[in-house]
Tab-separated table of N, CA and C in Angstrom:
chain	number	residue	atom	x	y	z
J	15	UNK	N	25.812	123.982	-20.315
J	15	UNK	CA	25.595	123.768	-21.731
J	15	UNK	C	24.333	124.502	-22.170
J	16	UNK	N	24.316	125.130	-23.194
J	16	UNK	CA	23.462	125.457	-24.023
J	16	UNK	C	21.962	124.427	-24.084
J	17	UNK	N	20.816	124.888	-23.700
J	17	UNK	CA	19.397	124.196	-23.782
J	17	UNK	C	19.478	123.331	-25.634
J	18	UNK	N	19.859	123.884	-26.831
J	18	UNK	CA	19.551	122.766	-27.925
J	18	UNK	C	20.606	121.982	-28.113
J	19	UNK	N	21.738	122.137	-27.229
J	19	UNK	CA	22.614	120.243	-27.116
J	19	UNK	C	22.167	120.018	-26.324
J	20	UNK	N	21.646	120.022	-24.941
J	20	UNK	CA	21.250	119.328	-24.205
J	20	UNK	C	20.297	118.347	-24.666
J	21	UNK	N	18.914	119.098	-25.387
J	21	UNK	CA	17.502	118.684	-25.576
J	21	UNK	C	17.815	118.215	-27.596
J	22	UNK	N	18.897	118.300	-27.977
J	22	UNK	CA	18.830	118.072	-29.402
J	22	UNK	C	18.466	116.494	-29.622
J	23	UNK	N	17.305	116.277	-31.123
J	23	UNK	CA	16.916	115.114	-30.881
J	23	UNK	C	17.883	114.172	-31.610
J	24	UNK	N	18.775	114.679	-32.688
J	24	UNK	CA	19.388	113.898	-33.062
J	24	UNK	C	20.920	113.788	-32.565
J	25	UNK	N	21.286	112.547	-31.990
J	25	UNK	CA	22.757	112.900	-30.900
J	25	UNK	C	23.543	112.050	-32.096
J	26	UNK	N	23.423	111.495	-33.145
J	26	UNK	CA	24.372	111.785	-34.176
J	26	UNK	C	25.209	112.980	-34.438
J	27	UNK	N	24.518	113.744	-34.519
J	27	UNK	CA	24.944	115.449	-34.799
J	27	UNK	C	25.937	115.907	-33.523
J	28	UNK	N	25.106	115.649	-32.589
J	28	UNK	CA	25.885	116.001	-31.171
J	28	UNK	C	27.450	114.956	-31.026
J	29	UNK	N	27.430	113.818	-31.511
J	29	UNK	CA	28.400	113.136	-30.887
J	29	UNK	C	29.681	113.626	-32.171
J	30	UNK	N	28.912	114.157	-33.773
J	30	UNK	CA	29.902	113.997	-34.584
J	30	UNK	C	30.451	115.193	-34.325
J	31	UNK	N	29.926	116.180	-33.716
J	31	UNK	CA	30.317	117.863	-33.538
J	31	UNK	C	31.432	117.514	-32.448
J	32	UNK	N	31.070	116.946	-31.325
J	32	UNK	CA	32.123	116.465	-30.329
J	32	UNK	C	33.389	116.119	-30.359
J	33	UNK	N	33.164	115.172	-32.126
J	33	UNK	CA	34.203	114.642	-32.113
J	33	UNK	C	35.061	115.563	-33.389
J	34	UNK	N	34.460	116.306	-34.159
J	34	UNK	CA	34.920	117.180	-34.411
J	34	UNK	C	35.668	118.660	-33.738
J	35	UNK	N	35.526	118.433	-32.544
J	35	UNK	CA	36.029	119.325	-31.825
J	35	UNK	C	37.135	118.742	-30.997
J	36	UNK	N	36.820	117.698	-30.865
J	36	UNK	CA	38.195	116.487	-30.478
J	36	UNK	C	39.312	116.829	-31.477
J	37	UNK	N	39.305	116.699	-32.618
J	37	UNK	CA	39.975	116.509	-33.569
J	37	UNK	C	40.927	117.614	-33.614
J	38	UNK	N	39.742	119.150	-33.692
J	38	UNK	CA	40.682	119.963	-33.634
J	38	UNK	C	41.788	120.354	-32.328
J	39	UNK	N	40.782	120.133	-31.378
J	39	UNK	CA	41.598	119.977	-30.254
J	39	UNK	C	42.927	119.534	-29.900
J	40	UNK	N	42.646	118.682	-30.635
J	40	UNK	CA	44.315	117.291	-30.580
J	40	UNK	C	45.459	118.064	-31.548
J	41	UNK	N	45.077	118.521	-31.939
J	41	UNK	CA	45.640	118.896	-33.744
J	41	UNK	C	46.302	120.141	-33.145
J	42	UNK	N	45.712	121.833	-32.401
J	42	UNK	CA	46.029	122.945	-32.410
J	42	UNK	C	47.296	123.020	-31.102
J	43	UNK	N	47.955	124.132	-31.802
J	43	UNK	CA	48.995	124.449	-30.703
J	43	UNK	C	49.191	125.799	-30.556
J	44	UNK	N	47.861	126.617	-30.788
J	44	UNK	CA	48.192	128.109	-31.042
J	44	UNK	C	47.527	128.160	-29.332
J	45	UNK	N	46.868	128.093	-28.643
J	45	UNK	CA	46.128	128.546	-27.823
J	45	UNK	C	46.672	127.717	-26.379
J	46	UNK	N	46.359	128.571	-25.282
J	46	UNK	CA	46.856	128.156	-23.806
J	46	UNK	C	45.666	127.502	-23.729
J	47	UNK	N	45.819	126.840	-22.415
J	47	UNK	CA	44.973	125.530	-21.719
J	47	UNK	C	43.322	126.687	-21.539
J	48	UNK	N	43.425	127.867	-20.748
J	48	UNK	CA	42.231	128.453	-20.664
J	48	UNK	C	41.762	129.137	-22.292
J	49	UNK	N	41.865	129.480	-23.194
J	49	UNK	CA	41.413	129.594	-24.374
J	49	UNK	C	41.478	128.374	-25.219
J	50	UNK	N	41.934	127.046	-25.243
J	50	UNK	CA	41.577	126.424	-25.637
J	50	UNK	C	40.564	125.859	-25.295
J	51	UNK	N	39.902	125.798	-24.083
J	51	UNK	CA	39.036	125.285	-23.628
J	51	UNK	C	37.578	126.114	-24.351
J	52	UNK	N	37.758	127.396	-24.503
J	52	UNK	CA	36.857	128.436	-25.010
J	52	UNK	C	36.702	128.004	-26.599
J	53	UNK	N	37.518	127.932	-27.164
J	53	UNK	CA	37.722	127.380	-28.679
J	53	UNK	C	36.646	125.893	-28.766
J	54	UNK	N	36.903	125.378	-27.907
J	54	UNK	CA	36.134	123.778	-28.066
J	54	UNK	C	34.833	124.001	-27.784
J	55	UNK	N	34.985	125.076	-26.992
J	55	UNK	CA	33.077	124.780	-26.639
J	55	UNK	C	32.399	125.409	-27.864
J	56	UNK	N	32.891	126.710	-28.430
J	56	UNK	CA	32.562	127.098	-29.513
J	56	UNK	C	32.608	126.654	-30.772
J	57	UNK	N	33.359	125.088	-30.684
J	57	UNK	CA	33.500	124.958	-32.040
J	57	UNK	C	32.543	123.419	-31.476
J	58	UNK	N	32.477	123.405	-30.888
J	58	UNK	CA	31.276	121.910	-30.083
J	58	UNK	C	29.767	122.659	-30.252
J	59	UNK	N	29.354	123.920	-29.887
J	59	UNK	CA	28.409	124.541	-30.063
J	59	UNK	C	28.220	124.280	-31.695
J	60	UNK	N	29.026	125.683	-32.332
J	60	UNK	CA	28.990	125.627	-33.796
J	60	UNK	C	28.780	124.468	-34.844
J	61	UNK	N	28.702	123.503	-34.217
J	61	UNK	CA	29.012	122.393	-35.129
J	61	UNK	C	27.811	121.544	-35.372
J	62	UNK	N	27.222	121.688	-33.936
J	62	UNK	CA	25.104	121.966	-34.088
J	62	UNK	C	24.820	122.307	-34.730
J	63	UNK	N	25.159	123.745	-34.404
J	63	UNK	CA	24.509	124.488	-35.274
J	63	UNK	C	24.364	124.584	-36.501
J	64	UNK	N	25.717	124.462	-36.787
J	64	UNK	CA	25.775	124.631	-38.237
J	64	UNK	C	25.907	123.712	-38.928
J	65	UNK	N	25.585	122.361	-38.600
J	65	UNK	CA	25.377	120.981	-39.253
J	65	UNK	C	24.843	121.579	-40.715
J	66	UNK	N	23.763	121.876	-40.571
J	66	UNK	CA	22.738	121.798	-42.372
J	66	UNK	C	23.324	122.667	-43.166
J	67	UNK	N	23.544	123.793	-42.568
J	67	UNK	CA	24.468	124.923	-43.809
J	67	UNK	C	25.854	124.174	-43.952
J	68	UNK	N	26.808	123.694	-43.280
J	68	UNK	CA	27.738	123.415	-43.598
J	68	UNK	C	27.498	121.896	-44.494
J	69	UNK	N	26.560	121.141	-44.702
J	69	UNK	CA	26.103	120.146	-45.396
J	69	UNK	C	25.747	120.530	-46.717
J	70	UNK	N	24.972	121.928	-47.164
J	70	UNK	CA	24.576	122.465	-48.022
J	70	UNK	C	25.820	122.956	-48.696
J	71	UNK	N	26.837	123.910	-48.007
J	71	UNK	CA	27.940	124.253	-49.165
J	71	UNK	C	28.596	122.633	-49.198
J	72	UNK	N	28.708	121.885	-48.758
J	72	UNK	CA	29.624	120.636	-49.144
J	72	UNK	C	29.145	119.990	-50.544
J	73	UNK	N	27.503	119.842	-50.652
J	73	UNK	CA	27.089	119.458	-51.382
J	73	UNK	C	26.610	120.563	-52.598
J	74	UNK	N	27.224	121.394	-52.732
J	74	UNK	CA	26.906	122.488	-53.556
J	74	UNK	C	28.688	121.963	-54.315
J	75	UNK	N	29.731	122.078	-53.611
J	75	UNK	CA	30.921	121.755	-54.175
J	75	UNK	C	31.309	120.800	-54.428
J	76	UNK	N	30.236	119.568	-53.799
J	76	UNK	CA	30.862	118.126	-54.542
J	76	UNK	C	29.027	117.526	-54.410
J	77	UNK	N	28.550	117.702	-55.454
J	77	UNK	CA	27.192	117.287	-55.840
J	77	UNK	C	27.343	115.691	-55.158
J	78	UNK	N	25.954	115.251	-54.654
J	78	UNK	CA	25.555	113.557	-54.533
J	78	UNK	C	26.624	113.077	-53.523
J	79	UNK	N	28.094	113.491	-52.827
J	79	UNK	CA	28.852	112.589	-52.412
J	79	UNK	C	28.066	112.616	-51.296
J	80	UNK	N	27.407	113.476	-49.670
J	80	UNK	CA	27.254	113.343	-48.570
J	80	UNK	C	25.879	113.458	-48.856
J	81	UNK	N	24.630	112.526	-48.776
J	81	UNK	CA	23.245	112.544	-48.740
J	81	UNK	C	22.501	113.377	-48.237
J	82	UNK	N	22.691	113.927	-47.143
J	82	UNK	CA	21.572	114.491	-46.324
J	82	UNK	C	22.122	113.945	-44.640
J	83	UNK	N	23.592	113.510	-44.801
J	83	UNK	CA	24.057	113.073	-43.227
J	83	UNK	C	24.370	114.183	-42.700
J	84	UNK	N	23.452	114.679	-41.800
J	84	UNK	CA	24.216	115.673	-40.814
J	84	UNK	C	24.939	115.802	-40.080
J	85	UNK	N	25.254	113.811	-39.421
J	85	UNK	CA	26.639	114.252	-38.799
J	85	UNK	C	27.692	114.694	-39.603
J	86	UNK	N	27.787	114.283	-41.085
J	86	UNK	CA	29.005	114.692	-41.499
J	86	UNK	C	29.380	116.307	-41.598
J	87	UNK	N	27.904	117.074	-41.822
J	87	UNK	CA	27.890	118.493	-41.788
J	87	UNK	C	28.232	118.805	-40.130
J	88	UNK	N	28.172	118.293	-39.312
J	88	UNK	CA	28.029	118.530	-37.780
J	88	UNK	C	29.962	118.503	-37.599
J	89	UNK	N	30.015	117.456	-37.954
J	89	UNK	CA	31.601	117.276	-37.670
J	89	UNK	C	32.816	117.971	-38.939
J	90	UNK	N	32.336	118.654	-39.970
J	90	UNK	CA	32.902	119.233	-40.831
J	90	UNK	C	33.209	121.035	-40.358
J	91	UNK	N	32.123	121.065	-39.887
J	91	UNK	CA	31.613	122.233	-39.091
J	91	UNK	C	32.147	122.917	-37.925
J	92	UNK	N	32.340	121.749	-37.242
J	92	UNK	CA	32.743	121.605	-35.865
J	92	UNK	C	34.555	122.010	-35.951
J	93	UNK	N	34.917	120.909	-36.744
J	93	UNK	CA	36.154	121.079	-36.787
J	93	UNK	C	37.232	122.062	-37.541
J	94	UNK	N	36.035	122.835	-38.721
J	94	UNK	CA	36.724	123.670	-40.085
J	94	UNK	C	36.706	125.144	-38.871
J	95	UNK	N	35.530	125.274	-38.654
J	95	UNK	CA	34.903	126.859	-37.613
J	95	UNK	C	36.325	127.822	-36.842
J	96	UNK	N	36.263	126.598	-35.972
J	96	UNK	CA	37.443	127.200	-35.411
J	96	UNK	C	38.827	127.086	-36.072
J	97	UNK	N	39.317	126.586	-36.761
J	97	UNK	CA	40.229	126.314	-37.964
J	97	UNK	C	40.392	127.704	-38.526
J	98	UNK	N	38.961	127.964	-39.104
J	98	UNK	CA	38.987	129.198	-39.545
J	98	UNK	C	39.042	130.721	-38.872
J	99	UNK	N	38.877	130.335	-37.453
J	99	UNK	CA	38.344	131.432	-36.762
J	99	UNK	C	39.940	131.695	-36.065
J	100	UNK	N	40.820	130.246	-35.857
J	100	UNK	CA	42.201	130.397	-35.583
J	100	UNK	C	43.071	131.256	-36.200
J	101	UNK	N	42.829	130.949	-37.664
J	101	UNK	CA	43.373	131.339	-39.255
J	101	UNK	C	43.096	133.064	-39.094
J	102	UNK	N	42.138	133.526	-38.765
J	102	UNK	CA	41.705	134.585	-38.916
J	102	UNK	C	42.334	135.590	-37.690
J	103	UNK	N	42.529	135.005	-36.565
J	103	UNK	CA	43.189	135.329	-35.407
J	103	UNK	C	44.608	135.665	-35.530
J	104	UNK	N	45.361	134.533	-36.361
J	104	UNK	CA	46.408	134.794	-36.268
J	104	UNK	C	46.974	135.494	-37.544
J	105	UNK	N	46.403	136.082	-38.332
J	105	UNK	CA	46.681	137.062	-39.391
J	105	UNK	C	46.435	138.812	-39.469
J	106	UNK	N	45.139	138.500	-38.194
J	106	UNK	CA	44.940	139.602	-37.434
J	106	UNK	C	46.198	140.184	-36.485
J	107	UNK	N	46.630	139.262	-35.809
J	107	UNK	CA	47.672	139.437	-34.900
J	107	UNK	C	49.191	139.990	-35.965
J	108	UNK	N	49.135	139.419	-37.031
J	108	UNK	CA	50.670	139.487	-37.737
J	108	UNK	C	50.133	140.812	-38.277
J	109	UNK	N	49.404	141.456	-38.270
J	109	UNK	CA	48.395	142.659	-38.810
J	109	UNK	C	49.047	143.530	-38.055
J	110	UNK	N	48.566	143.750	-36.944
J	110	UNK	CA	49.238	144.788	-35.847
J	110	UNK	C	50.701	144.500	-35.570
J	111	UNK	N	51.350	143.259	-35.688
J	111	UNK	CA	52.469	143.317	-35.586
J	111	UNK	C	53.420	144.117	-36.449
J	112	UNK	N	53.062	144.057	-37.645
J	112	UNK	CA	53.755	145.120	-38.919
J	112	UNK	C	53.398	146.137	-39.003
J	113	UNK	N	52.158	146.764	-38.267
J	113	UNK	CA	51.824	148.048	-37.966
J	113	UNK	C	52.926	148.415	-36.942
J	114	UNK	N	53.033	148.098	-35.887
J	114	UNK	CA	53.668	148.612	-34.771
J	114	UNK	C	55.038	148.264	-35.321
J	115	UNK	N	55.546	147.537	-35.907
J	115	UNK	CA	57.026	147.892	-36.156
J	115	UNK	C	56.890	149.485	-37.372
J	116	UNK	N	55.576	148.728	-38.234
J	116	UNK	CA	56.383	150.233	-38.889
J	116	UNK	C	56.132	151.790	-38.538
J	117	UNK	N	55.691	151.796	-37.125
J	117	UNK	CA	55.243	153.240	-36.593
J	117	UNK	C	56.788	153.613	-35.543
């Protein structure tokens, strides 16, 4: 593991990113057992990380509803990231697929 989950002081953040990565986990069916495993850690990482920015656009698009909770930015984060990073994968892929048929 990465030194700032290990040593992070707030394990709110850590447990909601976790479980945001649970979530997606349970949920996806695009990826084999060894890339899914890659997906979770990155979206378990990301979800640290990106607790406060992903708290900041939430509360930029819905003023006053989430205070200043970072787990909710931790686990919004956690679970949208790779969502998006899936989304982006597999449009890439249908990309080259209509290339190579139409060559």
């Amino acid at each position: 593991m990465p030194v700032p989950v290990l040593y992070h002081p707030d394990l709110k953040v850590v447990v909601a990113s976790l479980c945001g990565a649970l979530v997606w986990g349970l949920n996806q069916r695009y990826f084999d057992r060894k890339k899914q495993s890659v997906a979770f850690v990155i979206s378990f990482v990301m979800g640290i990380l990106g607790a406060d920015v992903t708290l900041e656009v939430v509360n930029i698009i819905f003023p006053g509803v989430f205070s200043g909770e970072r787990a909710i930015g931790a686990f919004l984060c956690s679970a949208l990231i790779i969502t998006l990073v899936t989304g982006l994968i597999h449009r890439i892929s249908l990309l080259q697929n209509n290339q190579v048929k139409e060559k």
